[in-house]
């Protein structure tokens, strides 16, 4: 059993930054690939970023590449999403996810999901 809990969301002005965290609990969580998705009102779910279990392999969607950075701390069993240069289009609920056998950019390959944390970017 694996459980994920996001935190760090909130309201920020355009151009600002936020750092999201996702704490994972359960056995062997450090061996899971971790990722972040978001769901904005009126838009489809968008896979944003992922990181391998060793942390050496990352993936970013074009929409966030260069602005967002995913990282993980396997001692704390936590994955982070550093979000910089935020704009109104980044307003969404952000979800973290974990996968045993991930496919880059594919939320269907992820086995566990958190409850989400709201990020609101004001213009």
mmCIF file of C-alpha atoms in Angstrom:
data_model
loop_
_atom_site.group_PDB
_atom_site.id
_atom_site.type_symbol
_atom_site.label_atom_id
_atom_site.label_comp_id
_atom_site.label_asym_id
_atom_site.label_seq_id
_atom_site.Cartn_x
_atom_site.Cartn_y
_atom_site.Cartn_z
ATOM 1 C CA UNK A 1 0.000 0.000 0.000
ATOM 2 C CA UNK A 2 1.250 3.453 -0.958
ATOM 3 C CA UNK A 3 -0.329 6.747 0.008
ATOM 4 C CA UNK A 4 0.587 10.160 -1.339
ATOM 5 C CA UNK A 5 -0.117 13.545 0.230
ATOM 6 C CA UNK A 6 0.495 16.817 -1.592
ATOM 7 C CA UNK A 7 1.169 20.119 0.118
ATOM 8 C CA UNK A 8 2.548 23.547 -0.659
ATOM 9 C CA UNK A 9 -0.162 24.881 -2.912
ATOM 10 C CA UNK A 10 -1.603 28.317 -2.532
ATOM 11 C CA UNK A 11 -2.100 31.646 -4.226
ATOM 12 C CA UNK A 12 0.732 33.509 -5.867
ATOM 13 C CA UNK A 13 1.087 36.454 -8.209
ATOM 14 C CA UNK A 14 2.126 35.961 -11.796
ATOM 15 C CA UNK A 15 5.877 35.676 -12.031
ATOM 16 C CA UNK A 16 6.142 34.176 -8.587
ATOM 17 C CA UNK A 17 7.194 30.758 -7.392
ATOM 18 C CA UNK A 18 5.851 27.886 -5.353
ATOM 19 C CA UNK A 19 7.350 24.646 -4.162
ATOM 20 C CA UNK A 20 5.022 21.681 -3.958
ATOM 21 C CA UNK A 21 5.763 18.635 -1.857
ATOM 22 C CA UNK A 22 4.382 15.132 -1.958
ATOM 23 C CA UNK A 23 5.030 12.824 0.951
ATOM 24 C CA UNK A 24 4.814 9.117 0.221
ATOM 25 C CA UNK A 25 4.169 6.412 2.753
ATOM 26 C CA UNK A 26 4.353 2.661 2.373
ATOM 27 C CA UNK A 27 6.925 0.014 1.687
ATOM 28 C CA UNK A 28 9.635 0.587 -0.890
ATOM 29 C CA UNK A 29 8.281 3.968 -1.907
ATOM 30 C CA UNK A 30 11.791 5.111 -2.774
ATOM 31 C CA UNK A 31 11.860 2.563 -5.590
ATOM 32 C CA UNK A 32 8.873 4.157 -7.322
ATOM 33 C CA UNK A 33 9.023 6.655 -10.094
ATOM 34 C CA UNK A 34 7.230 9.839 -9.103
ATOM 35 C CA UNK A 35 5.400 12.373 -11.198
ATOM 36 C CA UNK A 36 3.219 15.445 -11.170
ATOM 37 C CA UNK A 37 0.056 16.180 -13.107
ATOM 38 C CA UNK A 38 -2.357 19.069 -13.037
ATOM 39 C CA UNK A 39 -5.998 19.633 -13.838
ATOM 40 C CA UNK A 40 -7.210 23.111 -14.686
ATOM 41 C CA UNK A 41 -10.846 24.159 -15.016
ATOM 42 C CA UNK A 42 -12.149 23.395 -18.468
ATOM 43 C CA UNK A 43 -8.934 21.681 -19.526
ATOM 44 C CA UNK A 44 -7.737 18.117 -19.788
ATOM 45 C CA UNK A 45 -5.360 16.563 -17.322
ATOM 46 C CA UNK A 46 -1.774 17.426 -18.174
ATOM 47 C CA UNK A 47 1.231 15.364 -17.185
ATOM 48 C CA UNK A 48 3.946 17.782 -16.106
ATOM 49 C CA UNK A 49 7.037 15.996 -14.893
ATOM 50 C CA UNK A 50 8.421 12.734 -13.591
ATOM 51 C CA UNK A 51 11.555 11.433 -11.943
ATOM 52 C CA UNK A 52 12.973 7.931 -11.789
ATOM 53 C CA UNK A 53 13.501 6.017 -8.576
ATOM 54 C CA UNK A 54 17.232 6.848 -8.588
ATOM 55 C CA UNK A 55 16.515 10.449 -9.477
ATOM 56 C CA UNK A 56 18.772 10.455 -12.503
ATOM 57 C CA UNK A 57 16.101 10.372 -15.178
ATOM 58 C CA UNK A 58 13.576 13.179 -15.460
ATOM 59 C CA UNK A 59 10.848 14.129 -17.869
ATOM 60 C CA UNK A 60 9.152 17.482 -18.419
ATOM 61 C CA UNK A 61 6.247 18.570 -20.517
ATOM 62 C CA UNK A 62 7.091 21.307 -22.978
ATOM 63 C CA UNK A 63 4.718 23.669 -21.219
ATOM 64 C CA UNK A 64 6.780 23.644 -18.031
ATOM 65 C CA UNK A 65 10.282 22.778 -19.188
ATOM 66 C CA UNK A 66 12.706 25.395 -17.968
ATOM 67 C CA UNK A 67 10.255 26.716 -15.379
ATOM 68 C CA UNK A 68 9.479 23.671 -13.243
ATOM 69 C CA UNK A 69 11.939 21.305 -11.612
ATOM 70 C CA UNK A 70 11.115 17.930 -10.142
ATOM 71 C CA UNK A 71 13.285 16.380 -7.461
ATOM 72 C CA UNK A 72 13.041 13.735 -4.786
ATOM 73 C CA UNK A 73 14.424 12.996 -1.371
ATOM 74 C CA UNK A 74 14.346 9.269 -0.800
ATOM 75 C CA UNK A 75 15.323 9.642 2.845
ATOM 76 C CA UNK A 76 12.188 11.685 3.437
ATOM 77 C CA UNK A 77 10.185 9.747 0.838
ATOM 78 C CA UNK A 78 9.164 13.050 -0.654
ATOM 79 C CA UNK A 79 9.001 14.394 -4.177
ATOM 80 C CA UNK A 80 9.059 18.109 -4.930
ATOM 81 C CA UNK A 81 7.969 20.334 -7.753
ATOM 82 C CA UNK A 82 9.662 23.710 -7.819
ATOM 83 C CA UNK A 83 7.554 26.034 -9.936
ATOM 84 C CA UNK A 84 9.009 29.314 -11.138
ATOM 85 C CA UNK A 85 7.762 32.055 -13.442
ATOM 86 C CA UNK A 86 4.188 31.113 -12.760
ATOM 87 C CA UNK A 87 1.433 32.545 -14.902
ATOM 88 C CA UNK A 88 -2.337 32.422 -14.891
ATOM 89 C CA UNK A 89 -2.312 29.370 -17.147
ATOM 90 C CA UNK A 90 -0.632 27.442 -14.334
ATOM 91 C CA UNK A 91 -3.712 27.737 -12.144
ATOM 92 C CA UNK A 92 -4.847 24.188 -11.479
ATOM 93 C CA UNK A 93 -5.081 21.413 -8.967
ATOM 94 C CA UNK A 94 -1.719 19.673 -8.856
ATOM 95 C CA UNK A 95 -1.490 15.955 -8.190
ATOM 96 C CA UNK A 96 1.479 13.791 -7.437
ATOM 97 C CA UNK A 97 1.632 10.191 -8.568
ATOM 98 C CA UNK A 98 3.796 7.108 -8.207
ATOM 99 C CA UNK A 99 4.460 4.257 -10.598
ATOM 100 C CA UNK A 100 6.215 0.929 -10.578
ATOM 101 C CA UNK A 101 6.653 0.869 -14.345
ATOM 102 C CA UNK A 102 6.165 4.391 -15.599
ATOM 103 C CA UNK A 103 5.792 5.514 -19.160
ATOM 104 C CA UNK A 104 7.026 9.057 -19.617
ATOM 105 C CA UNK A 105 4.172 11.481 -20.009
ATOM 106 C CA UNK A 106 1.512 8.832 -19.465
ATOM 107 C CA UNK A 107 -0.672 9.169 -16.368
ATOM 108 C CA UNK A 108 -2.250 5.827 -17.223
ATOM 109 C CA UNK A 109 0.969 4.106 -16.187
ATOM 110 C CA UNK A 110 0.868 5.491 -12.636
ATOM 111 C CA UNK A 111 -0.436 3.326 -9.837
ATOM 112 C CA UNK A 112 -1.007 5.751 -6.964
ATOM 113 C CA UNK A 113 -2.328 9.289 -6.768
ATOM 114 C CA UNK A 114 -2.575 11.963 -4.124
ATOM 115 C CA UNK A 115 -5.585 14.116 -3.353
ATOM 116 C CA UNK A 116 -4.218 17.220 -5.034
ATOM 117 C CA UNK A 117 -3.254 20.699 -3.936
ATOM 118 C CA UNK A 118 -4.670 23.900 -5.396
ATOM 119 C CA UNK A 119 -2.377 26.403 -7.073
ATOM 120 C CA UNK A 120 -3.882 29.740 -8.012
ATOM 121 C CA UNK A 121 -1.874 32.300 -9.943
ATOM 122 C CA UNK A 122 -3.302 35.807 -9.997
ATOM 123 C CA UNK A 123 -2.556 38.154 -12.848
#
